[in-house]
Tab-separated table of C-alpha atoms and ligand atoms in Angstrom:
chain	number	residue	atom	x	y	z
A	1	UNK	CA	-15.938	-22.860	13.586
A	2	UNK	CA	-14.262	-26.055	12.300
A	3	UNK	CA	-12.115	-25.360	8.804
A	4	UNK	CA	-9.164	-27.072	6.951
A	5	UNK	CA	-5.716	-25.223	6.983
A	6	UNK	CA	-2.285	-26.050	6.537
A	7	UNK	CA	-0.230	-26.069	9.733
A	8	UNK	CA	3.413	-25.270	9.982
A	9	UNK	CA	3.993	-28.028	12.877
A	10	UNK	CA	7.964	-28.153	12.236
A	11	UNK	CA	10.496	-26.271	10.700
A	12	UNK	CA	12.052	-28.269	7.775
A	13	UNK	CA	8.940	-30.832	7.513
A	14	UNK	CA	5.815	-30.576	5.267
A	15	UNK	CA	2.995	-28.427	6.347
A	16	UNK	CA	0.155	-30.840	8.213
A	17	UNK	CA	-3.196	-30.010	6.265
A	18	UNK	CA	-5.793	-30.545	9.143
A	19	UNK	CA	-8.657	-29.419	10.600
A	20	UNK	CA	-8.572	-26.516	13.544
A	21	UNK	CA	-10.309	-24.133	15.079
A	22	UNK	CA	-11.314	-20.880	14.033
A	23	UNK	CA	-12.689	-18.245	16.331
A	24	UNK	CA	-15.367	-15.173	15.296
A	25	UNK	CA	-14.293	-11.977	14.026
A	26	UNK	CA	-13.521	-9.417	17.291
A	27	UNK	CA	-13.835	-5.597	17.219
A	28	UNK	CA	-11.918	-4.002	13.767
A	29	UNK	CA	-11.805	-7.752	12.174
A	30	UNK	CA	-12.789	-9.660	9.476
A	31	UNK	CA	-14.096	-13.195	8.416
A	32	UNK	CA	-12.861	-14.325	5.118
A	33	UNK	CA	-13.538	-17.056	2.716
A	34	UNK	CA	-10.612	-17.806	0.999
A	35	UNK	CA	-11.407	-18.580	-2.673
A	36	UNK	CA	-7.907	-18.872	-4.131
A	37	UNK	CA	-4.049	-18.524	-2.638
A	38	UNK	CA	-0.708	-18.081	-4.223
A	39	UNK	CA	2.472	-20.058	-3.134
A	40	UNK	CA	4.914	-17.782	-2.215
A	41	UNK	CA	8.867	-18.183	-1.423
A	42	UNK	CA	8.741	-16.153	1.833
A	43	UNK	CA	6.048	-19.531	3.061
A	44	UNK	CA	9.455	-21.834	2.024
A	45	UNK	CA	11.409	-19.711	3.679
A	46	UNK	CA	9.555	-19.842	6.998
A	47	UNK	CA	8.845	-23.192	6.359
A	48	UNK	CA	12.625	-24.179	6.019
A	49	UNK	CA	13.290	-22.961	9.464
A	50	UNK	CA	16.104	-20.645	7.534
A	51	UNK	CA	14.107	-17.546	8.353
A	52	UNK	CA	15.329	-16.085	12.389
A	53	UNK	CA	12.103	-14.759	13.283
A	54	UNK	CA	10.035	-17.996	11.777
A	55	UNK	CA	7.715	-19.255	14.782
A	56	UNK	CA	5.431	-22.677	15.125
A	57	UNK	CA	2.904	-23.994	15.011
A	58	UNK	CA	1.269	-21.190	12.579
A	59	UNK	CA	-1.072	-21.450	9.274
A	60	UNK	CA	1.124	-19.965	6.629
A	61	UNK	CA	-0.029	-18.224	3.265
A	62	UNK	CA	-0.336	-14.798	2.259
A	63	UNK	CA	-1.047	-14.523	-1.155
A	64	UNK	CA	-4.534	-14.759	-0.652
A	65	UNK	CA	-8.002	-13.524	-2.453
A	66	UNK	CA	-11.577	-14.256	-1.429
A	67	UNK	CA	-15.289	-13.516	-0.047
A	68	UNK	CA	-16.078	-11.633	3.193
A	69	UNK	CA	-18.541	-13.512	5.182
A	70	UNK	CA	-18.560	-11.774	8.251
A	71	UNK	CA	-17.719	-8.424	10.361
A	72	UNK	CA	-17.072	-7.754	13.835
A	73	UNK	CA	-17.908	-4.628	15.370
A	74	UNK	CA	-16.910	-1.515	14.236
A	75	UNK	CA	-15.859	-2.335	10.858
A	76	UNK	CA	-18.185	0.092	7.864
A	77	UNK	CA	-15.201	-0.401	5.562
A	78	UNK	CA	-15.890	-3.971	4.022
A	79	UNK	CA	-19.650	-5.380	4.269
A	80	UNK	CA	-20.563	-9.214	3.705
A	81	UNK	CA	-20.195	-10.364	0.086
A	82	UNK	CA	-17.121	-8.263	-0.684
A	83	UNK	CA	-14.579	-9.366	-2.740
A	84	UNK	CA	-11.423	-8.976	-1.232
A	85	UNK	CA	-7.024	-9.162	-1.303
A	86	UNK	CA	-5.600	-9.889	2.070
A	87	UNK	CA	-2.635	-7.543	2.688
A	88	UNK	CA	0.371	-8.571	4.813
A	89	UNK	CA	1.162	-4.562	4.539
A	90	UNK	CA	-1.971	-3.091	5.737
A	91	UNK	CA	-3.255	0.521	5.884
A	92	UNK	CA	-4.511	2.269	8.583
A	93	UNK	CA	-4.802	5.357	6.770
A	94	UNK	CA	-4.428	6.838	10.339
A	95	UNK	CA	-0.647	6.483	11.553
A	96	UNK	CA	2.049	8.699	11.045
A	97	UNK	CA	3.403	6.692	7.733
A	98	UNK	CA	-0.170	6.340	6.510
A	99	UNK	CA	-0.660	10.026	6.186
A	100	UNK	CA	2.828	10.308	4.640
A	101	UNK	CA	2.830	9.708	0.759
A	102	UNK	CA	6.647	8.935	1.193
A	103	UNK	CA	5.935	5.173	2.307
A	104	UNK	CA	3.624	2.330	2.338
A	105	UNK	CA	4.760	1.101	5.911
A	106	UNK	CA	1.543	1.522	7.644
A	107	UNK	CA	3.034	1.229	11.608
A	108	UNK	CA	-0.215	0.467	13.213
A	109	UNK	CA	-0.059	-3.578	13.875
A	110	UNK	CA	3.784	-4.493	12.934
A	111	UNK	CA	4.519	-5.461	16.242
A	112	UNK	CA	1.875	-7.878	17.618
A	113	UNK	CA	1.602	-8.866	13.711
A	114	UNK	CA	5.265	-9.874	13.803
A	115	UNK	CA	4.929	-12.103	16.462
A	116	UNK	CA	1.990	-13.541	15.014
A	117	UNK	CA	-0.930	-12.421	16.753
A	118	UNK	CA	-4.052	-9.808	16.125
A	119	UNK	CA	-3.501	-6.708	17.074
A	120	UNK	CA	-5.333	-7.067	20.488
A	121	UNK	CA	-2.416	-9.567	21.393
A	122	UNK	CA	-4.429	-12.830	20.517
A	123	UNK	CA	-4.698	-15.684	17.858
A	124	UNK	CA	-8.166	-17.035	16.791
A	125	UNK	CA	-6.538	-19.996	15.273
A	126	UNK	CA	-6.746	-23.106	17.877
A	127	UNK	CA	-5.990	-26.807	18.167
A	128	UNK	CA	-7.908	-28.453	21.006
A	129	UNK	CA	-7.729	-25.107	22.883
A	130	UNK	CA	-4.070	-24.573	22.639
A	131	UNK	CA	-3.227	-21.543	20.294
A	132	UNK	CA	-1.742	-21.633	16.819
A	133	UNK	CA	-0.020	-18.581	15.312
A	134	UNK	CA	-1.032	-15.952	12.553
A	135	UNK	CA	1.243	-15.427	9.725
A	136	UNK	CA	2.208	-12.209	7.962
A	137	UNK	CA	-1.089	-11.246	9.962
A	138	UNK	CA	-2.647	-13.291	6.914
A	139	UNK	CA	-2.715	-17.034	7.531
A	140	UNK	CA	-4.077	-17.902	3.890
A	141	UNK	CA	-3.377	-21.391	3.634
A	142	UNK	CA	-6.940	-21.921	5.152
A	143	UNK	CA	-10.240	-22.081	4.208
A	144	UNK	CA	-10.875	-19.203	6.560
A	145	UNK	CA	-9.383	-16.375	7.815
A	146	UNK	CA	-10.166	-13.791	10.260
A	147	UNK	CA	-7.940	-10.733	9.994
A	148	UNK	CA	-7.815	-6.377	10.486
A	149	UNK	CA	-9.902	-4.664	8.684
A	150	UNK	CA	-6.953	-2.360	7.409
A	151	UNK	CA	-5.344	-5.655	5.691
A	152	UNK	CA	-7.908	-5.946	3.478
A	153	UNK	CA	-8.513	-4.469	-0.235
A	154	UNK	CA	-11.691	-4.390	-1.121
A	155	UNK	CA	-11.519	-5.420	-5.054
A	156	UNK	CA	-13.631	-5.080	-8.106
A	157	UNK	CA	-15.888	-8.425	-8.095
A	158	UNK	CA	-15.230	-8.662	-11.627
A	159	UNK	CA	-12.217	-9.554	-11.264
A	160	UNK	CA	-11.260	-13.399	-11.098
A	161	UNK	CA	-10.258	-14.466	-7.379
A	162	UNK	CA	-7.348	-17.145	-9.035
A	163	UNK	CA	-5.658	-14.135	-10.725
A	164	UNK	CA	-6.536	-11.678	-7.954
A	165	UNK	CA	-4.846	-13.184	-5.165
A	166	UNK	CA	-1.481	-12.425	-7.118
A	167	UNK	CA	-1.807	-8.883	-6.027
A	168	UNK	CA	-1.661	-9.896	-2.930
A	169	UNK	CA	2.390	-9.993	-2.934
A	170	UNK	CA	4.231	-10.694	-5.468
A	171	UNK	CA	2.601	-8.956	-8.831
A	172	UNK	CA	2.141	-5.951	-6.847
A	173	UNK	CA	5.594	-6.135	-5.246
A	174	UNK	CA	7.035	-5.840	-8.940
A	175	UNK	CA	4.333	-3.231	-10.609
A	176	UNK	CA	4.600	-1.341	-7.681
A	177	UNK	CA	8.589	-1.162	-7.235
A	178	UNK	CA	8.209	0.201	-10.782
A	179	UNK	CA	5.295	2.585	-10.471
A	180	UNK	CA	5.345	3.650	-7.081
A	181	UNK	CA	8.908	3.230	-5.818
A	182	UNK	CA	10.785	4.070	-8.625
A	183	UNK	CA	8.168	6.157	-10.498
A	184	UNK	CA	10.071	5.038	-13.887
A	185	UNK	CA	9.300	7.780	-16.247
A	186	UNK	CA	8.210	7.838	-19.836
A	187	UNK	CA	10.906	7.316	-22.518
A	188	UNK	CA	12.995	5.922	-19.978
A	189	UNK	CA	15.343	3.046	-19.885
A	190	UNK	CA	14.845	0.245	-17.342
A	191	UNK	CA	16.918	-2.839	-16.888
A	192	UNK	CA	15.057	-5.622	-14.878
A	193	UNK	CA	17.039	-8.355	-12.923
A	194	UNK	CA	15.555	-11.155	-11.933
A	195	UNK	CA	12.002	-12.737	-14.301
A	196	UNK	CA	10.262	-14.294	-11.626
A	197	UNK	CA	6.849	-12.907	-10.400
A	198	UNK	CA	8.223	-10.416	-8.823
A	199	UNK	CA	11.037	-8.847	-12.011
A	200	UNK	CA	7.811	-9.964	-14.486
A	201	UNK	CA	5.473	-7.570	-12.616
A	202	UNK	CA	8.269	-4.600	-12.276
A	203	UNK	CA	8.838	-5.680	-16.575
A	204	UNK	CA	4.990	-5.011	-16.882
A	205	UNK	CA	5.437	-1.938	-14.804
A	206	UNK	CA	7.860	0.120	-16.694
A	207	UNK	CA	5.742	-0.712	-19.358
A	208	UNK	CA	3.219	1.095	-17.961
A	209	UNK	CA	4.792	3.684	-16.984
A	210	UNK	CA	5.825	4.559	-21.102
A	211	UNK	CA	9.486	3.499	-20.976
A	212	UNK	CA	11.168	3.704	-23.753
A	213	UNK	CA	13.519	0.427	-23.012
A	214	UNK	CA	13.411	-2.274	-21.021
A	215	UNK	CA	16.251	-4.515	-20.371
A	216	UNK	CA	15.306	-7.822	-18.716
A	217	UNK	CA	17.989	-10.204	-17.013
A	218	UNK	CA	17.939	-13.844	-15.821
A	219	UNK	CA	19.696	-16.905	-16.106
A	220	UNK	CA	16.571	-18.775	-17.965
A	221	UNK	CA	15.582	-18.231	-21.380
A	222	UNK	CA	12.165	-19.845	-20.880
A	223	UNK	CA	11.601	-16.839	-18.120
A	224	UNK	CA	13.261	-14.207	-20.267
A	225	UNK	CA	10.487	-14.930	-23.087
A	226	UNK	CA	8.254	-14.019	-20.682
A	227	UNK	CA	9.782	-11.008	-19.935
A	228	UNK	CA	9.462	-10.311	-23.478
A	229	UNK	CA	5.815	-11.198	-23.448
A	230	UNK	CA	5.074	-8.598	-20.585
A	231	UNK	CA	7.174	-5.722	-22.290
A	232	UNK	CA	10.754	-6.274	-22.307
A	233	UNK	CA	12.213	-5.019	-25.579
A	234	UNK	CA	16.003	-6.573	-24.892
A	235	UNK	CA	16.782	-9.720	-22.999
A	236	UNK	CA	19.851	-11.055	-21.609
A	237	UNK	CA	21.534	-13.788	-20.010
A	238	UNK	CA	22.901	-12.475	-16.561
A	239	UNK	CA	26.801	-13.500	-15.383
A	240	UNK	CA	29.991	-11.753	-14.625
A	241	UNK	CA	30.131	-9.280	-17.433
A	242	UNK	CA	26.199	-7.991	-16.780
A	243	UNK	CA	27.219	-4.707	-16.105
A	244	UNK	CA	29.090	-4.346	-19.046
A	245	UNK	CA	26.908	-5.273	-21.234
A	246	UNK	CA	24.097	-3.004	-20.038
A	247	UNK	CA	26.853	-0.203	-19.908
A	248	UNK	CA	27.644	-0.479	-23.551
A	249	UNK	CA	23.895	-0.529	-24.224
A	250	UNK	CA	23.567	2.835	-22.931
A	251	UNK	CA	26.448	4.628	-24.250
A	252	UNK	CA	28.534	3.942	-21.388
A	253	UNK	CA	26.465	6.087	-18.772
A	254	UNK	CA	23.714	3.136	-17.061
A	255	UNK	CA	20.386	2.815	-17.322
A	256	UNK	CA	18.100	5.326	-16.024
A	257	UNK	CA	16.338	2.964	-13.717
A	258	UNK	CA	17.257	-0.289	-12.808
A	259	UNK	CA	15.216	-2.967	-10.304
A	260	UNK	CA	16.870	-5.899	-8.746
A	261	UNK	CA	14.134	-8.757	-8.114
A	262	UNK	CA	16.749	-11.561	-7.365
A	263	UNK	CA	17.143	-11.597	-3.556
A	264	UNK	CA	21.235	-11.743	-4.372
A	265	UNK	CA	23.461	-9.710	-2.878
A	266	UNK	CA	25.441	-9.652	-6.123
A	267	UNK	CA	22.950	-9.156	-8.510
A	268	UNK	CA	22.123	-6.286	-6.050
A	269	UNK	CA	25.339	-4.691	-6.763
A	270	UNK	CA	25.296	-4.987	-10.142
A	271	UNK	CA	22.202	-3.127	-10.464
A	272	UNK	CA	23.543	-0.155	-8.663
A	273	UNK	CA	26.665	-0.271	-10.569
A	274	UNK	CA	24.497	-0.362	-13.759
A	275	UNK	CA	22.424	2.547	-12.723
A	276	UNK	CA	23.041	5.964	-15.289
A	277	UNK	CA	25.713	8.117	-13.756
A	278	UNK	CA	23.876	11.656	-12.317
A	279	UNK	CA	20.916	10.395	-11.250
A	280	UNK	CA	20.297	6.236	-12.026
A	281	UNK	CA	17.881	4.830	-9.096
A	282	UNK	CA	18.442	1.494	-8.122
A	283	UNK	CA	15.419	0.099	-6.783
A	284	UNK	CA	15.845	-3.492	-4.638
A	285	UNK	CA	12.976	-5.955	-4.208
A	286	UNK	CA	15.173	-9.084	-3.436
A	287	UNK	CA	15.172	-10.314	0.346
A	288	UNK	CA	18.563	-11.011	0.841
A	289	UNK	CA	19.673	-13.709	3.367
A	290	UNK	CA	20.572	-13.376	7.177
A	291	UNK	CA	23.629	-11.303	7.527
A	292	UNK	CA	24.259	-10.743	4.313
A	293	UNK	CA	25.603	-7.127	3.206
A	294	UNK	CA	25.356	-5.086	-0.298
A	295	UNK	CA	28.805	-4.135	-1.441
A	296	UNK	CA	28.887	-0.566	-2.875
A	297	UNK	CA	31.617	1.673	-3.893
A	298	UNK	CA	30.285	5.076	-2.160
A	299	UNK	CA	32.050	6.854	-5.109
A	300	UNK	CA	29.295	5.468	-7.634
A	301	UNK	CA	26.761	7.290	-5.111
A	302	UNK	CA	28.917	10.556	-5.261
A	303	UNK	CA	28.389	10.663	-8.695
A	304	UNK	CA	24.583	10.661	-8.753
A	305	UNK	CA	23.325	7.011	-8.438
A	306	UNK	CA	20.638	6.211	-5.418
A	307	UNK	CA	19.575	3.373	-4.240
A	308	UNK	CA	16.210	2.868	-3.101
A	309	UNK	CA	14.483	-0.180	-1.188
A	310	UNK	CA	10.956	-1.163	-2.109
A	311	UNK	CA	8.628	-3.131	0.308
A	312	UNK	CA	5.308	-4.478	-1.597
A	313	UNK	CA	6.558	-1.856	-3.894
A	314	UNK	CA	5.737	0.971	-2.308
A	315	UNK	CA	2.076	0.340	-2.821
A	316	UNK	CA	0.028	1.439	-0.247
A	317	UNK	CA	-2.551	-2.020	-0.066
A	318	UNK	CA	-6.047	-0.525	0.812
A	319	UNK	CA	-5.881	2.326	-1.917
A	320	UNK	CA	-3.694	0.929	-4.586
A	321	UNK	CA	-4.133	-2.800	-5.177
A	322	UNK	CA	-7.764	-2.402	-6.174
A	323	UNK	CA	-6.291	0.280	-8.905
A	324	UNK	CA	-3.919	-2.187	-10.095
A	325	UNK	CA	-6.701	-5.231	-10.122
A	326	UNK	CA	-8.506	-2.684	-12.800
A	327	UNK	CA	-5.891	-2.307	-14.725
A	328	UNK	CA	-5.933	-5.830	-15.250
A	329	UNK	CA	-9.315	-5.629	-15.908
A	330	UNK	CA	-9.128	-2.856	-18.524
A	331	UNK	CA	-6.291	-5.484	-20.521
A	332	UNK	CA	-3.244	-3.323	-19.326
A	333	UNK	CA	-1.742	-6.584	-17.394
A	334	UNK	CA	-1.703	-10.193	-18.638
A	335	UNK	CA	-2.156	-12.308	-15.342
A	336	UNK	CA	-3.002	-15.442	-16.730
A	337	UNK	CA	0.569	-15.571	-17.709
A	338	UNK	CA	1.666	-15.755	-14.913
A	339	UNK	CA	-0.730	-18.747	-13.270
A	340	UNK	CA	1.714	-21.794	-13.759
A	341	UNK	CA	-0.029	-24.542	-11.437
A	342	UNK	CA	-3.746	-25.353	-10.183
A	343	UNK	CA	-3.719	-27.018	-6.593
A	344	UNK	CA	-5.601	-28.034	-3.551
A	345	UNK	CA	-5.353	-27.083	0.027
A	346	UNK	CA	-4.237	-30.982	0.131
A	347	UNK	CA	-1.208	-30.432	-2.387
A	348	UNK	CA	0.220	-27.217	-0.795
A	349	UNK	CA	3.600	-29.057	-0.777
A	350	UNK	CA	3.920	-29.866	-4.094
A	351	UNK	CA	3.427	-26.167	-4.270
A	352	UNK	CA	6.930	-25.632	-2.615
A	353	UNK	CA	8.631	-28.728	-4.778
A	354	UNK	CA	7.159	-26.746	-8.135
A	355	UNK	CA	8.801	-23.487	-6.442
A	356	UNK	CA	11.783	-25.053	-5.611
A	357	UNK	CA	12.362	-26.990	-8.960
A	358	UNK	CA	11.733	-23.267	-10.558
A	359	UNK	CA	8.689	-24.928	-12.372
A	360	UNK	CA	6.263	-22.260	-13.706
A	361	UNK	CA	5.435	-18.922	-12.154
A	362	UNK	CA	3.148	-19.210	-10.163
A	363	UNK	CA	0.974	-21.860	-7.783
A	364	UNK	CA	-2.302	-21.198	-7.191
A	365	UNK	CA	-4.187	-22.952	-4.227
A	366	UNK	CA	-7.966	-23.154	-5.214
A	367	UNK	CA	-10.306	-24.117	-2.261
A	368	UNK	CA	-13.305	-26.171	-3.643
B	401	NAD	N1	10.092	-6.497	-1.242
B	401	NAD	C1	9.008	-7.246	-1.079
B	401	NAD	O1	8.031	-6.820	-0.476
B	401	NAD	C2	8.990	-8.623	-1.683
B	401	NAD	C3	7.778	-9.267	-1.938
B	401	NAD	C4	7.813	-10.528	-2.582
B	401	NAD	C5	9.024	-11.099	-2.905
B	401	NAD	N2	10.182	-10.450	-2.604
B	401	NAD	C6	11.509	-10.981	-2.952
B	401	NAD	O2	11.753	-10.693	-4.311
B	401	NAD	C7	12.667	-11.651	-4.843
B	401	NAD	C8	12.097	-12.238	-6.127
B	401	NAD	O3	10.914	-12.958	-5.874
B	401	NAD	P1	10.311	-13.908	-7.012
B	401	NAD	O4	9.073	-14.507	-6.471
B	401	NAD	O5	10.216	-13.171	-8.297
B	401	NAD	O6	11.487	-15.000	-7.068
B	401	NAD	P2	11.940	-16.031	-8.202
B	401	NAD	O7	12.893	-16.971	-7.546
B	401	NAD	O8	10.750	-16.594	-8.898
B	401	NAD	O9	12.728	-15.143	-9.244
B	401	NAD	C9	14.082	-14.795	-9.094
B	401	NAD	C10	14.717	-14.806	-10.478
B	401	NAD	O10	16.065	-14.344	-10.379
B	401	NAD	C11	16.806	-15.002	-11.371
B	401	NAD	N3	18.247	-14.908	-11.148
B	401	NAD	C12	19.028	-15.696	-10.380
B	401	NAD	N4	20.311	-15.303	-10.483
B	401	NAD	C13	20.349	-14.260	-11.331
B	401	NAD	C14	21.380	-13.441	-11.865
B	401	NAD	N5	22.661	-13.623	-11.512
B	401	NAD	N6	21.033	-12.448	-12.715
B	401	NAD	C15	19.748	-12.238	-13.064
B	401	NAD	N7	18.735	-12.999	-12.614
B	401	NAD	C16	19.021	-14.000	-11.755
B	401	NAD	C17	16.278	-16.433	-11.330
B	401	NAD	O11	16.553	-17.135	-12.535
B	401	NAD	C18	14.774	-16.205	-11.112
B	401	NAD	O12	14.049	-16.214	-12.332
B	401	NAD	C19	12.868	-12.675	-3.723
B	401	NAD	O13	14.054	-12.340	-3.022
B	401	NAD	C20	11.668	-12.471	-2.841
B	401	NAD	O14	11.897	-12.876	-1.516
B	401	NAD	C21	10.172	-9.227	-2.019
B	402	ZN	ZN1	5.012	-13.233	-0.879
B	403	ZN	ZN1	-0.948	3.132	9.084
């Protein structure tokens, strides 16, 4: 079939919003219509060219939420008229990982999905016959998709597909790192860096989880009363003396839990060194740049501090982001909050200008 999508053609140009070719669902896949798709900075990033194993030409978006409208062959887990969340972390429920509860790494498709293919080795994208790449195994920034039936979460229909797609990175990303990473505790404290969609979701998660405190950090006070809004009960400018100030907060031991959401290095290390002394976690979301290294004095670990990474938070996609989507059914999670910007495919762009200028949460692609 013909559909609309927007093509990464060149690294450090604008994304070419065209029409291309979309093949049928094989064995194990899906066809999707996308209803809605977020803007997301790891689409800049490959965009930019920055990121080393960025590939073109390839439809980019991930963030995506819509309609199934067909099956191939052997799929009984998702039937025509589902409403779903496309998963760039999928799960097989089958591999080795899969049947662990210790991760949400599913290791069934990393490697062709990496490279930006299907898991049988091919692309159904196409340009006048020649081949155009998946992304993230997702390729959202389309009218269409066709992807695994393991990277898809089947959702409640209830739910609105504008605010759903958010679950398909970033909101879980930060609810999860709290909830399923971290498993903060009740009558904990927590001390959030970083209010973007990812921090705000981790804010909202501690909250959920019955902490007692939650410390958010950021360097904008328009972000930080957003923090607030999702559950923060202290805010604070973040700088130089951070860790200081969050020490003398907690009677000079750290916080029980604390979750970087920053993608610096720096603010990294500041969120170990303001973890509680005998058993702080510090849980990081950030992706940090190429090459770059987290300082840590191993004596802070001696004494009881861990550090923990979190990848879509721990949450494992197929199982736990329709859970989540009814919670924000059920009132437990203001989403429109965090829906900044209404676009078209057309002004996908202006989605990474808005990102870049720090302008509002969250963009939301609507296809008509
Ligand atoms: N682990 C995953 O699976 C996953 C998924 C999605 C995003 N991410 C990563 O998570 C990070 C956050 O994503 P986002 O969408 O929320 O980004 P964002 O840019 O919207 O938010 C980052 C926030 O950090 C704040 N900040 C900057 N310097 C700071 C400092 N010194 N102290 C405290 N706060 C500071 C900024 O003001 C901003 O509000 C990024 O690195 C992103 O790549 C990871
Ligand atoms: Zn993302
Ligand atoms: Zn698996």
């Amino acid at each position: 079939m013909r559909m609309r999508a927007a093509v990464l053609e060149e690294f450090g140009q604008p994304l070419v919003v065209q029409e291309i070719d979309l093949e049928e669902p094989k064995t194990g896949e899906v066809l999707v219509r996308l209803v809605a798709c977020g803007v997301c900075h790891t689409d800049m990033y490959t965009a930019s060219g920055v990121d080393p194993s960025g590939y073109a030409p390839a439809v980019l978006g991930h963030e995506g939420a819509g309609v199934v409208e067909a099956v191939g062959e052997g799929v009984d887990s998702l039937r025509v008229g589902d409403h779903v969340v496309t998963l760039f972390s999928p799960q097989c429920r089958e591999c080795e990982h899969c049947l662990s509860p210790r991760t949400n790494i599913c290791l069934a498709i990393r490697d062709q999905q990496g490279k930006g293919y299907l898991p049988d080795g091919t692309t159904r994208l196409s340009r006048d016959g020649e081949p155009i790449r998946h992304f993230m195994g997702t390729s959202t920034f389309a009218e269409y998709t066709v992807m695994p039936a393991i990277a898809l979460a089947k959702v409640s229909p209830e739910a609105p597909l504008d605010r759903a797609c958010l679950f398909a990175c970033g909101l879980s990303t930060g609810l999860g790192a709290a909830m399923y990473t971290a498993k903060v505790e009740a009558g904990t404290t927590c001390v959030v860096f970083g209010a973007g969609m990812v921090g705000l979701g981790a804010v909202a998660g501690c909250r959920l989880q019955g902490a007692d405190r939650i410390v958010c950090v950021d360097l904008s006070q328009e972000r930080l009363q957003m923090a607030r809004h999702q559950g923060a009960t202290d805010v604070m400018i973040g700088g130089a003396d951070t860790v200081e100030a969050i020490l003398e907060m907690t009677g000079g031991f750290g916080a029980d839990h604390t979750i970087e959401a920053t993608g610096l290095v720096g603010v990294m290390r500041q969120a170990v060194e303001s973890a509680r002394m005998g058993w702080g976690l510090a849980t990081m979301c950030g992706v940090a740049g190429k090459g770059e290294t987290l300082d840590v004095t191993p004596r802070l670990l001696i004494t009881g501090r861990r550090v923990a990474g979190s990848s879509f938070g721990g949450v494992k996609g197929r199982d736990q982001v329709p859970q989540l989507v009814q919670r924000y059914l059920d009132g437990d999670i203001d989403v429109d909050a965090f829906l900044s910007h209404r676009l078209t495919l057309d002004e996908v762009n202006r989605g990474f200008d808005l990102m870049h200028a720090q302008d509002g949460i969250r963009s939301v692609i609507e296809f008509a």
